[in-house]
Coordinates of C-alpha atoms and ligand atoms in Angstrom, one line a residue:
X1 CA 0.0 0.0 0.0
X2 CA 1.4 3.4 -1.0
X3 CA 2.0 6.2 1.5
X4 CA 1.4 9.8 0.3
X5 CA 2.6 12.8 2.2
X6 CA 1.1 16.3 1.9
X7 CA 3.7 19.0 2.9
X8 CA 1.6 21.9 4.1
X9 CA 3.0 25.4 4.1
X10 CA 0.9 28.5 3.0
X11 CA -2.1 26.3 2.2
X12 CA -3.6 25.7 5.6
X13 CA -7.0 24.4 4.4
X14 CA -8.7 21.2 3.3
X15 CA -11.0 22.8 0.7
X16 CA -9.6 23.5 -2.8
X17 CA -6.2 22.3 -1.8
X18 CA -4.8 20.7 -5.0
X19 CA -1.9 18.9 -3.3
X20 CA -4.2 17.4 -0.6
X21 CA -6.8 16.5 -3.3
X22 CA -4.2 14.7 -5.4
X23 CA -2.7 12.9 -2.5
X24 CA -6.2 11.5 -1.6
X25 CA -7.1 10.4 -5.1
X26 CA -5.9 6.9 -4.5
X27 CA -8.4 5.6 -2.0
X28 CA -6.1 2.9 -0.8
X29 CA -3.1 5.0 -0.1
X30 CA -2.2 6.0 3.5
X31 CA -2.3 9.8 3.5
X32 CA -0.2 11.8 6.0
X33 CA 0.3 15.5 6.3
X34 CA 3.3 17.5 7.7
X35 CA 3.8 21.1 8.8
X36 CA 7.4 22.3 9.5
X37 CA 7.9 25.5 11.4
X38 CA 11.2 27.3 10.6
X39 CA 11.7 30.1 13.2
X40 CA 15.2 31.2 12.0
X41 CA 13.9 31.6 8.5
X42 CA 10.9 33.5 9.7
X43 CA 13.2 35.8 11.6
X44 CA 15.2 36.4 8.4
X45 CA 11.9 37.1 6.6
X46 CA 10.7 39.5 9.3
X47 CA 7.5 37.6 10.0
X48 CA 5.4 39.4 12.5
X49 CA 4.5 37.9 15.9
X50 CA 0.8 38.4 15.1
X51 CA 1.2 36.4 11.9
X52 CA 3.0 33.6 13.8
X53 CA 0.1 33.5 16.3
X54 CA -2.4 33.4 13.4
X55 CA -0.5 30.6 11.7
X56 CA -0.3 28.6 14.9
X57 CA -4.1 28.7 15.3
X58 CA -4.6 27.9 11.7
X59 CA -2.3 24.8 11.9
X60 CA -4.3 23.7 14.9
X61 CA -7.5 24.2 13.0
X62 CA -6.4 22.3 9.9
X63 CA -5.0 19.5 12.0
X64 CA -8.5 19.0 13.4
X65 CA -10.1 19.1 10.0
X66 CA -7.6 16.6 8.7
X67 CA -8.1 14.4 11.7
X68 CA -11.8 14.3 11.1
X69 CA -11.0 12.9 7.6
X70 CA -8.6 10.3 9.1
X71 CA -5.4 12.1 8.1
X72 CA -2.8 12.9 10.8
X73 CA -1.0 16.2 10.5
X74 CA 2.5 15.8 12.0
X75 CA 4.5 18.8 13.2
X76 CA 8.2 19.4 13.2
X77 CA 10.3 22.4 14.0
X78 CA 13.7 23.2 12.5
X79 CA 15.7 26.4 12.2
X80 CA 15.6 27.2 8.5
X81 CA 14.7 25.9 5.1
X82 CA 17.8 23.8 4.7
X83 CA 17.2 22.0 8.0
X84 CA 13.6 21.6 6.9
X85 CA 14.7 19.6 3.8
X86 CA 16.7 17.3 6.0
X87 CA 13.8 16.9 8.4
X88 CA 11.5 16.1 5.5
X89 CA 13.8 13.5 4.1
X90 CA 14.0 11.8 7.6
X91 CA 10.3 11.9 7.9
X92 CA 9.8 10.3 4.5
X93 CA 12.2 7.5 5.4
X94 CA 10.7 6.9 8.8
X95 CA 7.2 6.7 7.4
X96 CA 8.1 5.0 4.2
X97 CA 6.6 7.7 2.0
X98 CA 6.3 7.0 -1.7
X99 CA 5.0 10.3 -3.0
X100 CA 5.2 13.9 -1.9
X101 CA 2.5 16.4 -2.8
X102 CA 2.8 20.2 -2.2
X103 CA 1.6 23.5 -3.4
X104 CA 4.1 25.9 -4.8
X105 CA 5.4 29.0 -3.1
X106 CA 7.0 31.5 -5.5
X107 CA 9.6 33.3 -3.4
X108 CA 13.2 32.6 -4.2
X109 CA 14.2 30.9 -0.9
X110 CA 11.1 28.8 -1.0
X111 CA 11.7 27.7 -4.6
X112 CA 15.3 26.8 -3.9
X113 CA 14.1 24.8 -0.8
X114 CA 11.5 22.9 -2.9
X115 CA 13.9 22.2 -5.8
X116 CA 16.4 20.8 -3.3
X117 CA 13.8 18.7 -1.6
X118 CA 12.5 17.3 -4.9
X119 CA 16.1 16.4 -6.0
X120 CA 17.1 14.7 -2.7
X121 CA 13.8 12.9 -2.2
X122 CA 14.1 11.5 -5.8
X123 CA 17.3 9.9 -4.7
X124 CA 15.4 8.2 -1.9
X125 CA 12.7 7.0 -4.4
X126 CA 10.2 9.5 -3.3
X127 CA 8.5 11.2 -6.3
X128 CA 7.3 14.7 -5.7
X129 CA 4.5 16.6 -7.4
X130 CA 3.9 20.4 -7.0
X131 CA 0.8 22.4 -7.9
X132 CA 0.1 26.0 -8.5
X133 CA -2.0 27.5 -5.8
X134 CA -3.1 30.7 -7.5
X135 CA -5.7 31.6 -10.1
X136 CA -3.4 31.2 -13.1
X137 CA 0.2 30.0 -12.9
X138 CA 3.0 32.5 -13.3
X139 CA 4.2 32.4 -16.9
X140 CA 0.8 31.7 -18.3
X141 CA -0.3 35.4 -18.8
X142 CA 2.2 37.0 -21.2
X143 CA 2.4 39.8 -23.8
X144 CA 2.3 39.1 -27.5
X145 CA 6.1 38.8 -27.3
X146 CA 5.7 36.1 -24.7
X147 CA 7.1 38.3 -21.9
X148 CA 5.8 39.1 -18.5
X149 CA 3.8 42.4 -18.4
X150 CA 5.6 45.3 -16.7
X151 CA 2.4 47.3 -15.8
X152 CA -0.8 46.2 -14.4
X153 CA -3.7 47.2 -16.6
X154 CA -2.7 45.2 -19.7
X155 CA -1.9 42.3 -17.4
X156 CA -5.3 42.5 -15.9
X157 CA -7.0 42.5 -19.4
X158 CA -5.0 39.5 -20.6
X159 CA -5.7 37.8 -17.3
X160 CA -9.4 38.2 -17.7
X161 CA -9.2 36.9 -21.3
X162 CA -7.4 33.8 -20.0
X163 CA -10.1 33.3 -17.3
X164 CA -12.8 33.5 -20.0
X165 CA -11.0 30.8 -22.0
X166 CA -11.0 28.5 -19.0
X167 CA -11.7 29.0 -15.3
X168 CA -9.4 27.3 -12.7
X169 CA -11.4 24.7 -10.9
X170 CA -11.9 24.3 -7.2
X171 CA -11.0 20.9 -5.7
X172 CA -13.4 19.5 -3.1
X173 CA -12.3 18.7 0.4
X174 CA -11.1 15.0 0.7
X175 CA -13.6 12.4 1.6
X176 CA -13.0 10.7 4.9
X177 CA -10.3 8.0 4.5
X178 CA -11.0 4.4 5.1
X179 CA -9.9 4.5 8.7
X180 CA -12.1 6.2 11.3
X181 CA -11.5 9.8 12.4
X182 CA -8.3 10.0 14.4
X183 CA -8.8 9.7 18.2
X184 CA -5.4 11.1 18.9
X185 CA -3.7 13.9 17.0
X186 CA 0.1 14.2 16.7
X187 CA 1.6 16.7 19.2
X188 CA 1.7 20.3 18.1
X189 CA 4.2 22.2 20.2
X190 CA 4.1 26.0 20.4
X191 CA 6.5 27.6 17.8
X192 CA 9.8 28.7 19.1
X193 CA 9.0 32.1 17.8
X194 CA 7.5 35.2 19.4
X195 CA 3.7 35.2 19.2
X196 CA 1.5 38.2 19.9
X197 CA -2.2 38.2 20.5
X198 CA -4.3 39.5 17.6
X199 CA -7.9 40.8 17.4
X200 CA -9.8 37.5 17.1
X201 CA -13.0 39.3 16.3
X202 CA -11.5 41.0 13.3
X203 CA -9.4 38.0 12.2
X204 CA -10.9 34.8 13.7
X205 CA -8.7 31.9 12.7
X206 CA -10.2 28.8 11.1
X207 CA -11.2 27.6 7.6
X208 CA -15.0 27.5 8.3
X209 CA -15.1 31.0 9.5
X210 CA -13.0 32.2 6.6
X211 CA -15.4 30.6 4.1
X212 CA -18.3 32.1 5.9
X213 CA -16.8 35.5 5.7
X214 CA -16.1 35.1 2.1
X215 CA -19.7 34.1 1.5
X216 CA -21.0 37.1 3.4
X217 CA -18.7 39.5 1.6
X218 CA -19.6 38.2 -1.8
X219 CA -23.3 38.8 -1.2
X220 CA -23.9 42.6 -0.7
X221 CA -20.6 44.1 0.5
X222 CA -18.8 43.3 -2.7
X223 CA -21.4 45.3 -4.7
X224 CA -20.6 48.4 -2.5
X225 CA -16.9 47.7 -2.5
X226 CA -16.1 50.1 -5.4
X227 CA -17.8 53.0 -3.6
X228 CA -16.4 52.2 -0.1
X229 CA -13.0 50.8 -0.5
X230 CA -11.1 54.0 -0.3
X231 CA -12.7 55.2 3.0
X232 CA -10.6 53.9 5.9
X233 CA -13.3 54.7 8.5
X234 CA -15.7 52.4 6.7
X235 CA -15.6 48.6 6.9
X236 CA -15.8 48.5 3.1
X237 CA -13.1 45.9 2.2
X238 CA -13.2 42.2 2.6
X239 CA -10.4 41.9 5.3
X240 CA -9.6 38.5 3.8
X241 CA -5.9 39.2 3.2
X242 CA -4.7 37.2 6.2
X243 CA -6.6 34.1 5.1
X244 CA -5.2 34.4 1.5
X245 CA -1.7 34.9 2.8
X246 CA -1.7 31.9 5.0
X247 CA -3.7 29.9 2.5
X248 CA -6.7 29.3 4.8
X249 CA -8.6 30.5 1.7
X250 CA -7.6 30.2 -1.9
X251 CA -8.1 32.9 -4.5
X252 CA -9.9 30.3 -6.6
X253 CA -12.5 30.0 -3.8
X254 CA -12.8 33.8 -3.9
X255 CA -13.3 33.8 -7.7
X256 CA -15.9 31.0 -7.7
X257 CA -17.9 32.4 -4.7
X258 CA -17.9 35.8 -6.4
X259 CA -19.2 34.3 -9.7
X260 CA -21.8 32.3 -7.9
X261 CA -23.3 35.3 -6.3
X262 CA -22.7 37.6 -9.3
X263 CA -22.4 35.6 -12.5
X264 CA -21.6 38.7 -14.5
X265 CA -18.6 39.7 -12.2
X266 CA -16.2 39.7 -15.1
X267 CA -18.2 42.3 -17.0
X268 CA -19.9 44.2 -14.2
X269 CA -17.6 47.1 -13.2
X270 CA -18.8 47.1 -9.6
X271 CA -18.1 43.6 -8.7
X272 CA -15.1 43.4 -11.0
X273 CA -13.4 46.1 -8.9
X274 CA -12.9 43.5 -6.2
X275 CA -11.8 40.8 -8.6
X276 CA -9.3 43.2 -10.0
X277 CA -7.7 43.4 -6.5
X278 CA -7.2 39.6 -6.6
X279 CA -5.6 40.1 -10.0
X280 CA -3.2 42.6 -8.4
X281 CA -2.3 39.9 -6.0
X282 CA -1.6 37.5 -8.9
X283 CA 0.3 40.3 -10.8
X284 CA 2.8 40.6 -8.0
X285 CA 3.3 36.8 -7.7
X286 CA 3.8 36.5 -11.5
X287 CA 6.4 39.3 -11.3
X288 CA 8.3 37.5 -8.5
X289 CA 8.8 34.6 -10.8
X290 CA 9.7 36.7 -13.8
X291 CA 12.1 38.9 -11.8
X292 CA 13.4 36.9 -8.9
X293 CA 15.7 39.8 -7.9
X294 CA 12.5 41.4 -6.5
X295 CA 12.7 38.8 -3.7
X296 CA 16.2 40.2 -2.9
X297 CA 14.6 43.7 -2.5
X298 CA 16.1 45.0 -5.7
X299 CA 14.2 47.8 -7.4
X300 CA 12.4 46.9 -10.6
X301 CA 13.5 50.2 -12.2
X302 CA 17.3 50.1 -12.1
X303 CA 18.1 53.8 -11.9
X304 CA 16.1 54.3 -8.7
X305 CA 19.0 52.5 -7.0
X306 CA 20.9 55.8 -7.3
X307 CA 18.4 57.8 -5.1
X308 CA 20.4 59.1 -2.2
X309 CA 18.3 58.2 0.8
X310 CA 18.4 60.1 4.1
X311 CA 19.2 58.4 7.3
X312 CA 17.2 60.0 10.1
X313 CA 16.5 57.7 13.1
X314 CA 14.4 60.3 14.8
X315 CA 12.0 60.7 11.9
X316 CA 11.9 57.0 11.2
X317 CA 10.9 56.4 14.8
X318 CA 8.2 59.2 14.6
X319 CA 6.8 57.5 11.5
X320 CA 6.8 54.0 13.1
X321 CA 5.2 55.3 16.2
X322 CA 2.6 57.5 14.5
X323 CA 4.0 60.8 15.7
X324 CA 4.8 62.7 12.5
X325 CA 2.3 65.5 13.1
X326 CA 0.3 64.4 10.0
X327 CA -2.9 63.0 11.5
X328 CA -3.8 60.6 8.7
X329 CA -0.3 59.1 8.7
X330 CA -0.2 58.8 12.4
X331 CA -3.7 57.3 12.7
X332 CA -2.8 54.8 10.0
X333 CA 0.5 53.8 11.7
X334 CA -1.4 53.3 15.0
X335 CA -3.9 51.1 13.3
X336 CA -0.9 49.0 11.9
X337 CA 0.8 48.8 15.3
X338 CA -2.3 47.8 17.1
X339 CA -4.1 45.5 14.7
X340 CA -1.3 44.3 12.4
X341 CA -3.5 45.4 9.5
X342 CA -3.8 48.7 7.7
X343 CA -6.4 49.8 5.1
X344 CA -5.0 49.8 1.6
X345 CA -5.4 53.6 1.0
X346 CA -3.4 54.2 4.2
X347 CA -0.7 51.7 3.2
X348 CA -0.2 53.9 0.1
X349 CA -0.3 57.2 2.1
X350 CA 2.1 56.1 4.8
X351 CA 4.5 54.4 2.4
X352 CA 4.6 57.5 0.2
X353 CA 5.2 59.7 3.3
X354 CA 8.2 57.6 4.4
X355 CA 9.7 57.5 1.0
X356 CA 8.9 60.9 -0.6
X357 CA 8.4 63.2 2.5
X358 CA 11.2 61.7 4.7
X359 CA 13.3 60.4 1.8
X360 CA 13.9 57.2 3.7
X361 CA 14.8 54.0 1.7
X362 CA 11.6 52.1 0.9
X363 CA 13.2 48.9 2.0
X364 CA 13.2 50.1 5.6
X365 CA 9.5 50.7 5.4
X366 CA 8.9 47.4 3.7
X367 CA 10.7 45.6 6.5
X368 CA 8.8 47.5 9.2
X369 CA 5.5 46.6 7.6
X370 CA 6.4 42.9 7.4
X371 CA 7.4 43.0 11.1
X372 CA 4.0 44.3 12.0
X373 CA 1.5 43.0 9.5
X374 CA -0.7 40.0 10.3
X375 CA -1.1 39.7 6.5
X376 CA 2.6 40.3 5.6
X377 CA 3.3 38.8 2.2
X378 CA 6.6 39.3 0.3
X379 CA 5.0 39.7 -3.1
X380 CA 2.2 42.1 -2.2
X381 CA 4.3 44.1 0.3
X382 CA 7.2 44.5 -2.0
X383 CA 4.9 45.3 -4.9
X384 CA 3.1 48.0 -2.8
X385 CA 6.4 49.5 -1.5
X386 CA 8.0 49.6 -4.9
X387 CA 4.8 51.1 -6.3
X388 CA 5.0 53.9 -3.7
X389 CA 8.7 54.4 -4.3
X390 CA 8.1 54.7 -8.1
X391 CA 10.8 52.0 -8.4
X392 CA 8.3 49.3 -9.4
X393 CA 5.4 48.7 -11.7
X394 CA 3.4 51.9 -11.3
X395 CA 2.3 53.4 -14.7
X396 CA 2.6 56.9 -13.1
X397 CA 6.1 58.5 -13.0
X398 CA 8.2 59.3 -9.9
X399 CA 6.9 62.8 -9.6
X400 CA 3.5 61.6 -8.3
X401 CA 3.8 62.5 -4.7
X402 CA 0.9 62.2 -2.3
X403 CA 0.1 65.2 -0.2
X404 CA -0.7 63.7 3.2
X405 CA -3.0 66.5 4.2
X406 CA -5.1 66.5 1.1
X407 CA -5.2 62.7 1.1
X408 CA -6.6 62.9 4.6
X409 CA -9.2 65.6 3.6
X410 CA -10.2 63.5 0.6
X411 CA -10.5 60.0 2.2
X412 CA -11.3 60.8 5.8
X413 CA -13.4 64.0 5.3
X414 CA -15.1 63.9 8.6
X415 CA -12.0 62.8 10.4
X416 CA -13.8 59.7 11.7
X417 CA -10.8 57.5 11.3
X418 CA -8.4 60.1 12.8
X419 CA -10.6 60.6 15.9
X420 CA -10.8 56.8 16.3
X421 CA -7.0 56.4 16.4
X422 CA -5.8 59.7 17.8
X423 CA -7.8 60.4 21.0
X424 CA -5.5 63.3 21.8
X425 CA -7.2 65.2 18.9
X426 CA -10.7 64.7 20.3
X427 CA -11.2 68.4 21.0
X428 CA -10.1 69.6 17.6
X429 CA -13.1 70.7 15.5
X430 CA -13.7 68.6 12.4
X431 CA -12.9 71.4 10.0
X432 CA -9.4 71.5 11.4
X433 CA -8.7 67.9 12.1
X434 CA -6.2 67.5 9.2
X435 CA -4.1 70.5 10.4
X436 CA -4.7 70.5 14.2
X437 CA -1.5 72.5 14.9
X438 CA -2.8 75.5 13.0
X439 CA -6.0 75.5 14.9
X440 CA -4.3 75.1 18.3
X441 CA -1.9 78.0 17.5
X442 CA -4.7 80.3 16.5
X443 CA -6.8 79.4 19.6
X444 CA -4.0 79.3 22.1
X445 CA -4.7 75.6 22.9
X446 CA -1.9 73.3 24.0
X447 CA -2.2 70.1 22.1
X448 CA -0.6 66.8 23.2
X449 CA 0.3 66.2 19.6
X450 CA 3.6 66.7 17.8
X451 CA 4.3 69.5 15.2
X452 CA 4.7 68.3 11.6
X453 CA 8.2 66.7 11.4
X454 CA 8.7 67.9 7.8
X455 CA 7.1 70.6 5.7
X456 CA 5.4 68.8 2.9
X457 CA 6.1 71.5 0.2
X458 CA 9.8 71.5 1.0
X459 CA 10.0 67.7 1.3
X460 CA 8.3 67.4 -2.1
X461 CA 10.9 69.6 -3.7
X462 CA 13.7 67.6 -2.0
X463 CA 12.3 64.3 -3.2
X464 CA 11.9 65.5 -6.8
X465 CA 15.5 66.7 -6.8
X466 CA 16.8 63.4 -5.3
X467 CA 14.9 61.4 -8.0
X468 CA 16.0 63.7 -10.8
X469 CA 19.6 63.5 -9.7
X470 CA 19.3 59.7 -9.5
X471 CA 17.9 59.5 -13.0
X472 CA 20.7 61.5 -14.5
Ligands
LIG1 P1 -9.6 43.8 -0.3 O1 -9.6 45.2 -0.7 O2 -10.8 43.2 0.1 O3 -8.9 43.0 -1.5 C1 -9.1 41.6 -1.6 C2 -7.8 40.9 -1.7 O4 -7.1 41.3 -2.8 C3 -6.9 41.2 -0.5 O5 -7.2 40.4 0.6 C4 -5.5 40.9 -1.1 O6 -5.3 39.5 -1.1 C5 -5.7 41.3 -2.6 N1 -5.2 42.7 -2.7 C6 -5.9 43.8 -2.6 N2 -5.2 44.9 -2.9 C7 -4.0 44.4 -3.3 C8 -2.8 45.1 -3.8 N3 -2.7 46.4 -3.9 N4 -1.8 44.3 -4.0 C9 -1.8 42.9 -3.9 N5 -2.9 42.3 -3.5 C10 -4.0 43.0 -3.2 N6 -1.4 42.9 0.9 C11 -1.1 41.8 1.5 O7 -1.8 40.8 1.4 N7 0.1 41.6 2.2 C12 1.0 42.7 2.4 O8 2.0 42.5 3.0 C13 0.7 43.9 1.7 N8 1.5 45.0 1.9 C14 1.2 46.2 1.2 C15 2.1 47.2 1.3 C16 1.8 48.4 0.7 C17 2.8 49.6 0.8 C18 0.6 48.6 -0.1 C19 0.3 49.8 -0.8 C20 -0.3 47.5 -0.2 C21 0.0 46.3 0.4 N9 -0.9 45.2 0.4 C22 -0.6 44.0 1.0 C23 -2.1 45.2 -0.5 C24 -3.4 45.7 0.2 O9 -3.2 46.8 0.9 C25 -4.0 44.6 1.1 O10 -4.0 43.4 0.4 C26 -5.4 45.0 1.6 O11 -5.4 46.2 2.3 C27 -5.9 43.8 2.5 O12 -7.2 44.2 2.9 P2 -8.5 43.4 2.4 O13 -8.3 41.9 2.6 O14 -9.7 44.0 3.0 O15 -8.5 43.7 0.8

């Protein structure tokens, strides 16, 4: 009788899990699953303590779901990816595994690990099979010259054309195996990695809850998404990112659920707006494969390497702590530090502020976000930061610089979001909430809030000069 092993990583679910589905196809095979924690590697990748805690709960949840199907999920901990390959080999030998099944991860270190594992397992007579875990595999959406797209809009159009030609299918959860549900599950020790509590009402762990949230979002909220998604005070986005990042949900499930509720989602501008965000997610993944140097934090646009960044610890700390004197930036950073999540519009504003107003290297911001985000993801985070730094795949040129005050006035008109996160501004009247220092000065009020750490007009000029010099 054959023994099949499913190596679980960022695919902590039993529904629509291609690797798990394939491993279970042979009804007579013994199916095992394995999760390997790699704390040293996580440290090197700046994984946040909130994400570690979320993953831990998700591993527990999927272990129970698998046990209900008669599949034991084993757990190992090693330092890094190279040790993980050794541990995997030992596990395969110990359990007489014949075949390994896994879903791809597209980052460079992960791909190197998997290639090594496949090679070395082959020498031990274990045949491996990998599966793409996205909507369409990297390399399958190309320009007429068979190259990867460098900007998003034509990529998205080609992506939709490919979807129309053939939708990726969702795989069902496995049927219970022949043996009865497991009475005893393998031990799951706490990760040897810092874990920090996260808001379990906002991000309840567990596959069932995630599916339920997806269903609810795809009923009405997705229709209002286009109108509400840029207003941080409103709960207008899906908040599904952490489930997608950890693979508790798959993007294929999102696509199919959306189409089930709204069969015209590919044509209907309103519902397509949300699908288009999932295509952004795919875009950044496809880019990582086409330009692996992105994983090494290299800029996509070469000349931006020459920008002379400032090193200013005091200003960096003010940005990190939400004490820049720009209310929308500070409220956003407090949201990040507290929840481990930040609204997309605010990710753009705060990233732009660090890079263009403070002229601090985007890689420093990228790392800080990773260290805080519950939904930290190399592809999306790097893509977002390079977009803000004008070093990546934004169609707009480097001289697009957000004005943090007008961004606040536009997207948080009534200051609702600012009042929520900056209680020290509670007495400032709404018409002055975006420039409270001016109001305080005029009225002789002493505010427990810092002055602006840079003058935006001056900072803008400085940034333009730095980029122009770099381009020359
Ligand atoms: P929704 O608006 O409901 O979107 C649905 C899903 O689409 C998201 O869950 C996400 O998976 C995907 N998505 C949405 N917008 C983007 C985008 N711009 N790029 C890629 N995928 C997108 N997203 C992450 O998942 N992890 C990150 O580490 C991350 N870092 C970012 C850093 C910066 C500087 C910027 C500008 C954006 C970053 N994003 C990141 C993208 C985006 O901000 C989040 O995906 C989104 O805010 C998550 O909230 P949501 O689930 O409610 O999204």
